[in-house]
Coordinates of C-alpha atoms in Angstrom, one line a residue:
M858 CA -0.2 -0.1 0.4
K859 CA 2.8 2.3 0.7
K860 CA 4.2 1.6 -2.1
F861 CA 1.6 2.1 -4.2
L862 CA 1.4 5.8 -2.8
F863 CA 4.5 6.3 -3.6
L864 CA 4.0 6.2 -7.0
S865 CA 1.6 7.5 -6.7
F866 CA 2.6 10.9 -5.5
Y867 CA 5.7 10.0 -7.9
L868 CA 4.1 10.3 -10.7
F869 CA 1.6 13.2 -9.9
F870 CA 5.1 15.2 -8.5
S871 CA 6.6 14.4 -12.5
L872 CA 3.0 15.5 -14.4
A873 CA 2.6 18.4 -12.3
H874 CA 6.2 19.4 -12.3
A875 CA 6.2 18.2 -16.8
R876 CA 6.6 21.1 -19.4
E877 CA 6.0 21.2 -22.7
L878 CA 8.4 21.7 -25.1
T879 CA 8.4 23.6 -28.2
L880 CA 10.2 22.6 -31.4
D881 CA 11.6 26.7 -31.7
E882 CA 12.7 26.8 -27.8
C883 CA 14.7 24.1 -29.0
V884 CA 16.1 25.4 -32.0
D885 CA 16.8 28.9 -30.4
K886 CA 19.0 27.1 -27.6
A887 CA 20.8 25.1 -30.9
L888 CA 22.5 28.3 -32.4
K889 CA 23.0 29.4 -28.6
N890 CA 25.2 27.3 -27.7
H891 CA 26.5 25.0 -30.6
P892 CA 29.8 25.0 -31.1
D893 CA 30.6 25.4 -34.5
I894 CA 28.0 28.3 -34.9
K895 CA 30.2 29.4 -32.6
K896 CA 33.4 28.8 -34.2
L897 CA 32.3 29.7 -37.2
S898 CA 31.0 33.4 -35.9
L899 CA 34.4 33.6 -35.0
N900 CA 35.6 32.6 -38.5
V901 CA 33.5 35.3 -39.8
A902 CA 34.9 37.9 -37.5
K903 CA 38.8 36.7 -39.0
S904 CA 37.6 37.4 -42.6
K905 CA 36.9 40.9 -41.9
S906 CA 40.3 40.9 -40.4
Y907 CA 42.3 40.3 -43.7
V908 CA 39.2 42.7 -45.6
D909 CA 41.2 46.2 -43.0
I910 CA 44.5 44.4 -43.6
A911 CA 43.8 44.5 -47.2
K912 CA 42.9 48.2 -47.3
A913 CA 45.7 49.3 -45.5
D914 CA 48.1 49.1 -48.5
Y915 CA 46.1 52.7 -49.5
L916 CA 47.2 54.0 -46.7
P917 CA 49.8 55.6 -46.0
Q918 CA 52.6 53.3 -43.7
I919 CA 54.6 56.0 -41.2
N920 CA 58.2 54.3 -39.5
L921 CA 60.1 55.9 -36.5
G922 CA 63.6 54.7 -36.3
V923 CA 65.9 55.2 -33.3
E924 CA 69.2 54.4 -33.7
Y925 CA 71.9 54.7 -30.8
N926 CA 75.7 53.2 -30.5
P927 CA 77.8 53.9 -27.8
I928 CA 80.8 53.0 -29.3
N929 CA 81.3 54.3 -33.2
T930 CA 84.9 53.9 -34.8
F931 CA 85.3 57.1 -37.5
V932 CA 87.9 57.0 -39.7
M933 CA 89.2 60.5 -40.9
P934 CA 91.9 61.4 -43.4
Q935 CA 94.4 63.6 -42.1
N936 CA 97.5 65.2 -43.7
G937 CA 97.8 62.4 -46.2
Q938 CA 97.0 59.7 -43.2
F939 CA 93.8 58.0 -41.8
N940 CA 92.9 58.4 -38.7
T941 CA 90.3 56.6 -36.2
I942 CA 88.0 58.2 -33.7
E943 CA 85.6 56.4 -31.2
D944 CA 82.8 58.3 -29.9
D945 CA 79.0 58.0 -29.6
S946 CA 76.3 58.2 -32.3
W947 CA 72.6 58.7 -32.6
K948 CA 70.3 59.0 -34.9
V949 CA 66.1 59.6 -35.6
S950 CA 64.4 59.5 -38.5
A951 CA 61.0 59.6 -39.8
S952 CA 59.7 58.2 -43.1
L953 CA 56.5 58.4 -44.9
N954 CA 55.5 55.8 -48.5
Q955 CA 52.3 56.3 -50.0
K956 CA 50.4 53.9 -52.4
I957 CA 49.9 56.2 -55.7
Y958 CA 48.5 53.6 -57.9
D959 CA 49.4 49.3 -58.5
F960 CA 47.5 48.9 -61.5
Q961 CA 44.9 47.6 -59.1
K962 CA 46.5 45.0 -57.3
T963 CA 45.5 46.6 -53.8
T964 CA 41.6 47.5 -55.2
S965 CA 41.3 43.6 -56.5
T966 CA 43.0 41.9 -53.3
I967 CA 40.7 43.7 -51.3
K968 CA 37.5 42.8 -53.3
A969 CA 38.4 39.4 -53.4
Y970 CA 38.5 39.3 -49.4
E971 CA 35.5 41.0 -49.4
K972 CA 33.9 38.2 -51.2
E973 CA 35.8 36.4 -48.9
Q974 CA 34.1 37.6 -46.0
N975 CA 30.7 37.5 -47.8
R976 CA 31.6 33.5 -48.2
A977 CA 32.5 33.3 -45.2
D978 CA 28.6 34.6 -44.0
F979 CA 26.7 32.5 -46.0
T980 CA 29.0 29.1 -44.7
L981 CA 28.2 30.5 -41.4
E982 CA 24.1 30.5 -42.5
D983 CA 24.6 27.5 -44.0
A984 CA 25.4 26.0 -40.6
K985 CA 22.9 27.9 -38.8
A986 CA 20.6 25.7 -41.3
L987 CA 21.8 22.4 -41.5
L988 CA 21.8 22.9 -37.4
I989 CA 18.0 23.7 -37.7
Y990 CA 17.3 20.7 -39.7
K991 CA 18.8 18.9 -37.5
V992 CA 16.9 19.5 -34.5
K993 CA 13.8 19.5 -36.4
N994 CA 14.2 16.3 -37.6
Y995 CA 15.4 14.8 -33.5
Y996 CA 12.1 16.9 -32.5
N997 CA 10.1 14.9 -34.9
L998 CA 11.9 11.9 -34.3
A999 CA 10.9 11.9 -30.9
L1000 CA 7.8 13.1 -31.0
L1001 CA 7.4 10.3 -33.4
Q1002 CA 8.2 7.2 -30.7
T1003 CA 6.3 10.3 -28.1
K1004 CA 2.8 9.0 -30.4
A1005 CA 4.3 5.2 -30.8
L1006 CA 4.0 4.9 -27.2
D1007 CA 0.7 6.0 -26.5
I1008 CA -0.6 3.4 -29.6
I1009 CA 1.2 0.5 -28.1
E1010 CA 0.1 1.3 -24.6
K1011 CA -3.1 0.9 -26.1
D1012 CA -2.4 -1.9 -27.9
I1013 CA -0.8 -3.6 -24.4
H1014 CA -4.1 -2.3 -22.6
A1015 CA -7.0 -4.4 -25.7
K1016 CA -4.5 -7.6 -25.5
E1017 CA -4.5 -6.7 -22.0
E1018 CA -8.1 -7.1 -22.3
L1019 CA -8.1 -9.6 -24.1
Y1020 CA -6.2 -11.9 -22.5
K1021 CA -8.7 -12.1 -19.4
Q1022 CA -11.7 -12.5 -21.9
A1023 CA -9.3 -15.8 -23.0
L1024 CA -9.0 -17.0 -19.5
A1025 CA -12.3 -16.8 -18.9
L1026 CA -13.8 -18.4 -22.6
V1027 CA -11.4 -20.9 -21.1
K1028 CA -12.1 -21.6 -18.2
E1029 CA -16.0 -21.9 -19.9
G1030 CA -14.7 -24.8 -22.1
L1031 CA -15.5 -22.4 -24.9
K1032 CA -11.9 -21.6 -25.9
T1033 CA -7.8 -24.2 -26.0
E1034 CA -5.5 -23.3 -23.6
A1035 CA -3.8 -22.1 -26.4
D1036 CA -6.2 -18.9 -27.0
A1037 CA -5.0 -18.1 -23.9
S1038 CA -0.6 -19.0 -24.3
S1039 CA -0.8 -17.3 -27.8
I1040 CA -2.7 -13.9 -26.5
L1041 CA -0.2 -13.8 -23.6
S1042 CA 2.5 -14.8 -26.0
A1043 CA 0.9 -11.4 -27.9
L1044 CA 1.1 -8.9 -25.1
Y1045 CA 4.5 -9.8 -24.6
I1046 CA 5.8 -8.8 -27.8
A1047 CA 3.9 -6.0 -26.9
Q1048 CA 5.3 -4.8 -23.7
D1049 CA 8.8 -5.4 -25.3
S1050 CA 7.8 -3.1 -28.8
L1051 CA 7.6 -0.7 -25.3
A1052 CA 10.4 -0.8 -23.7
V1053 CA 12.2 -0.5 -26.9
T1054 CA 10.3 2.6 -28.2
Q1055 CA 11.1 4.1 -25.2
A1056 CA 14.3 3.4 -25.2
D1057 CA 14.8 5.1 -29.0
L1058 CA 12.6 8.1 -27.4
N1059 CA 14.8 8.9 -24.4
K1060 CA 17.4 8.4 -26.9
A1061 CA 16.1 11.0 -29.1
F1062 CA 15.8 13.2 -26.1
S1063 CA 19.3 13.0 -25.3
T1064 CA 20.1 13.7 -29.0
L1065 CA 18.0 16.3 -29.0
S1066 CA 19.9 17.1 -24.7
L1067 CA 23.2 17.5 -26.8
Y1068 CA 22.3 20.0 -29.3
M1069 CA 21.0 22.4 -27.1
G1070 CA 22.9 22.3 -24.7
E1071 CA 21.0 21.6 -21.6
K1072 CA 19.0 18.5 -20.0
I1073 CA 16.1 17.7 -21.3
D1074 CA 13.8 16.8 -18.2
A1075 CA 11.3 13.8 -18.0
G1076 CA 7.8 13.9 -18.5
T1077 CA 9.1 16.7 -20.9
T1078 CA 6.1 16.8 -23.3
L1079 CA 6.3 17.8 -26.8
K1080 CA 4.3 20.8 -28.8
E1081 CA 2.8 19.9 -32.2
S1082 CA 3.8 22.2 -34.2
T1083 CA 1.8 23.6 -37.5
P1084 CA 1.8 21.6 -40.3
P1085 CA 3.7 23.0 -43.9
K1086 CA 2.2 24.4 -46.8
E1087 CA 2.3 22.4 -49.9
Q1088 CA 4.4 24.8 -52.2
N1089 CA 4.3 24.2 -55.8
G1090 CA 7.5 21.8 -57.2
E1091 CA 9.3 23.0 -60.1
A1092 CA 8.9 27.4 -58.1
L1093 CA 10.0 25.5 -55.1
A1094 CA 13.6 24.0 -57.1
Q1095 CA 13.8 27.6 -58.5
D1096 CA 13.7 28.5 -54.6
I1097 CA 16.2 26.2 -53.8
L1098 CA 18.6 27.6 -57.1
A1099 CA 18.1 31.1 -55.8
K1100 CA 18.5 30.6 -51.8
N1101 CA 21.1 28.2 -51.3
F1102 CA 24.1 29.4 -48.7
S1103 CA 26.2 26.8 -49.9
L1104 CA 25.6 27.5 -53.3
K1105 CA 25.9 31.1 -53.2
S1106 CA 28.7 30.4 -50.4
S1107 CA 30.8 28.9 -54.3
Q1108 CA 29.6 31.8 -56.2
E1109 CA 31.3 34.4 -52.9
E1110 CA 34.7 32.1 -54.1
I1111 CA 33.6 31.7 -57.9
Q1112 CA 34.1 35.6 -57.8
R1113 CA 36.6 36.0 -54.9
D1114 CA 38.9 33.7 -56.9
A1115 CA 38.6 35.3 -60.4
L1116 CA 39.3 39.1 -58.3
L1117 CA 43.0 37.4 -56.2
Y1118 CA 43.6 36.3 -60.8
K1119 CA 43.6 39.7 -61.4
A1120 CA 46.4 41.0 -58.1
A1121 CA 47.7 39.0 -59.7
K1122 CA 48.9 39.2 -62.5
A1123 CA 48.7 43.4 -61.9
A1124 CA 52.1 42.2 -59.6
N1125 CA 53.8 41.7 -62.9
Y1126 CA 53.3 45.8 -63.4
G1127 CA 55.0 46.8 -60.5
S1128 CA 53.3 50.0 -58.5
I1129 CA 54.3 53.9 -58.0
D1130 CA 54.3 55.5 -54.1
A1131 CA 54.8 58.5 -53.1
V1132 CA 58.0 58.2 -50.5
A1133 CA 59.3 61.3 -47.5
S1134 CA 61.4 60.7 -45.3
Y1135 CA 63.8 62.9 -42.0
A1136 CA 66.5 62.0 -40.2
Y1137 CA 68.8 64.1 -38.1
Q1138 CA 72.0 62.5 -37.0
D1139 CA 75.0 62.9 -34.8
T1140 CA 78.0 61.2 -35.6
L1141 CA 80.9 63.8 -34.5
N1142 CA 79.2 66.3 -36.7
E1143 CA 75.5 67.1 -36.2
Y1144 CA 73.2 67.4 -39.7
D1145 CA 69.9 66.1 -40.9
T1146 CA 69.0 64.7 -44.3
S1147 CA 65.2 65.0 -46.0
L1148 CA 63.7 63.4 -49.1
V1149 CA 59.9 63.6 -50.9
G1150 CA 59.7 62.4 -54.3
V1151 CA 57.9 59.5 -55.9
M1152 CA 59.1 55.9 -57.0
L1153 CA 58.5 53.5 -59.7
S1154 CA 59.1 49.8 -58.6
I1155 CA 59.1 47.2 -61.9
P1156 CA 59.6 43.9 -61.1
I1157 CA 62.0 42.4 -63.9
Y1158 CA 62.8 39.0 -62.5
S1159 CA 61.4 37.1 -59.6
G1160 CA 62.4 34.1 -60.4
G1161 CA 59.4 32.8 -62.3
R1162 CA 57.7 33.3 -58.9
I1163 CA 55.1 35.8 -60.3
S1164 CA 53.9 33.6 -63.2
A1165 CA 53.5 31.2 -61.4
Q1166 CA 50.8 33.2 -58.5
S1167 CA 49.4 33.5 -61.9
Q1168 CA 49.0 30.2 -62.8
Q1169 CA 48.4 28.8 -59.8
A1170 CA 45.1 31.9 -58.7
K1171 CA 43.8 30.8 -62.8
I1172 CA 43.1 27.2 -62.0
S1173 CA 42.1 28.2 -58.9
K1174 CA 39.2 30.3 -60.5
E1175 CA 38.7 27.3 -63.1
M1176 CA 38.9 25.1 -60.1
A1177 CA 36.1 27.0 -58.2
K1178 CA 34.3 27.3 -61.3
E1179 CA 33.3 23.4 -61.9
S1180 CA 33.3 23.7 -58.3
Y1181 CA 30.4 25.6 -58.2
N1182 CA 28.4 23.3 -61.3
A1183 CA 29.0 19.9 -59.5
Q1184 CA 27.5 21.1 -56.3
K1185 CA 24.1 22.8 -58.7
L1186 CA 23.9 19.7 -60.4
L1187 CA 24.3 17.4 -56.7
L1188 CA 21.3 20.3 -55.6
K1189 CA 19.2 19.8 -58.6
E1190 CA 19.5 16.0 -58.8
E1191 CA 18.2 16.0 -54.1
T1192 CA 15.5 17.8 -54.7
A1193 CA 13.6 16.1 -57.7
N1194 CA 14.1 13.5 -56.3
L1195 CA 12.8 15.0 -52.5
L1196 CA 9.7 16.2 -54.2
I1197 CA 9.7 12.7 -55.6
D1198 CA 9.7 11.4 -52.5
L1199 CA 7.5 13.4 -50.9
E1200 CA 4.4 12.9 -53.4
R1201 CA 5.5 9.2 -53.0
Y1202 CA 5.0 9.9 -48.6
R1203 CA 1.6 11.9 -49.4
H1204 CA 0.2 8.5 -51.2
T1205 CA 1.7 6.2 -48.5
K1206 CA -0.2 9.1 -45.8
K1207 CA -4.0 8.7 -47.4
A1208 CA -3.7 5.3 -48.0
K1209 CA -2.5 3.7 -44.1
E1210 CA -5.4 7.0 -43.2
A1211 CA -7.9 4.8 -45.0
L1212 CA -6.3 1.6 -43.4
I1213 CA -6.7 2.6 -40.1
E1214 CA -10.3 3.3 -40.5
S1215 CA -10.6 -0.1 -41.9
A1216 CA -8.3 -1.9 -39.8
M1217 CA -10.2 -0.9 -36.9
A1218 CA -13.6 -1.6 -37.9
T1219 CA -12.6 -5.3 -39.2
R1220 CA -11.0 -5.3 -35.2
K1221 CA -14.0 -4.0 -33.7
I1222 CA -15.3 -7.3 -35.6
V1223 CA -13.2 -9.6 -34.8
E1224 CA -13.3 -9.2 -30.9
A1225 CA -17.1 -9.0 -30.9
R1226 CA -16.8 -12.7 -32.9
Y1227 CA -14.3 -14.1 -30.6
K1228 CA -16.3 -13.1 -27.0
E1229 CA -19.3 -14.7 -28.6
G1230 CA -17.1 -17.5 -29.6
L1231 CA -17.3 -17.8 -33.0
S1232 CA -13.7 -16.4 -34.3
T1233 CA -10.5 -17.4 -33.9
Y1234 CA -7.7 -16.2 -31.4
I1235 CA -5.8 -16.4 -34.8
E1236 CA -7.7 -13.6 -36.5
V1237 CA -8.5 -11.5 -33.4
L1238 CA -4.6 -10.8 -33.8
D1239 CA -4.1 -10.8 -37.6
A1240 CA -6.7 -7.7 -36.9
A1241 CA -5.0 -6.2 -34.3
S1242 CA -1.3 -6.8 -36.0
V1243 CA -2.3 -5.5 -39.4
H1244 CA -4.5 -2.6 -37.7
L1245 CA -1.2 -1.8 -35.1
Y1246 CA 0.6 -1.7 -38.5
A1247 CA -1.3 1.0 -40.1
E1248 CA -1.2 2.8 -37.1
F1249 CA 3.0 2.6 -37.3
G1250 CA 2.7 3.8 -40.9
L1251 CA 0.5 6.0 -40.6
L1252 CA 2.9 7.9 -38.1
E1253 CA 6.1 7.2 -40.3
A1254 CA 5.2 8.5 -43.7
K1255 CA 4.0 11.9 -41.3
F1256 CA 7.7 11.8 -40.3
A1257 CA 8.8 11.0 -43.3
I1258 CA 6.9 14.2 -44.6
N1259 CA 8.3 16.0 -42.1
N1260 CA 11.6 15.4 -42.4
T1261 CA 11.0 15.7 -46.5
I1262 CA 10.1 19.1 -45.9
N1263 CA 12.1 19.9 -43.6
R1264 CA 15.1 18.4 -46.0
L1265 CA 13.6 20.9 -49.0
E1266 CA 13.7 24.0 -45.8
Y1267 CA 17.0 23.4 -45.5
L1268 CA 18.1 23.8 -49.0
Q1269 CA 16.1 26.6 -49.3
G1270 CA 18.1 28.4 -46.6
E1271 CA 15.1 29.0 -44.1
L1272 CA 16.7 30.0 -41.0
K1273 CA 12.9 28.9 -39.2

């Protein structure tokens, strides 16, 4: 009695403190806590610094130098002879270098790193969309297992009642022991199925907890989200090609490599710089020097380095183009297959819904006939099996539809 009261109190306490978990809450916490998102956010900041570094080449470069020598030997001619004098010396100097024109090498480099920054942004957005897709799938999996538990528990309850009826009919001599034993075996199988489904639910919750960065309490209920609206397949395919983050990232990569190739070619022509310097020096005598002018620097021979760098940049540009084309082809293929699967799952869903109605009607009739001794336990178990198959089939069809739509939304760049 005490044990029963304790269990009742425990169940009441658990239900009273059970909280409802929504998909939006899971997504928000995963985006906030997942290390991949944090890492890629840092990568975006890192790519921004490369843009700042490239822009620095168009700003004045100012250097200040100070030199002091406590012992310095000076050689001076005197009366046809060379005499040495040891004394200290020091020098203070400042120089300024301002790039005037470098045949768009710096401009192209800056634009290339801006494209790289855009690519990093799209990579981050793609990672967010992928994480949302995974969270949705595990949430739907947990929801599927929760509903499966309800179905199995109802099936167990029905088999328990059927077993009691079989025992009563055996006592009256209307049925044999085989009836009761077979129904009891089916009951044990259902109880085992319940344990397996509960374990699968716990695994789904465990993985979802890892994505969210916090533990999901036992007894947590899941709120079912609103079913998505159906979209035109052709329009959806075009939308995916226009909005896919991975494809956008590849487009930015092509433009980045094209600009880097342009910058590499411009290195062949050198640069024109404005230079200015001032130095004050005390070496036996005190004097200062100053310089203001323009300097033209043209690379005549670099051992083939510049040519090789240009060739390397050109190859990278062509590789980026082919990578984009291959990625676009795979995206089209996956989208087409997903739309075909989605149509098939929707037909399956309708078929399972119709099957559930007929299986339920058949099961009720067969169980009623069994009570009257007009049907066998085999017919009863077969009817229950068909009904259970239809219930699970409908759940799996809905799960497959949701997962397919989630994948299409990920490819479409949805961040919700």
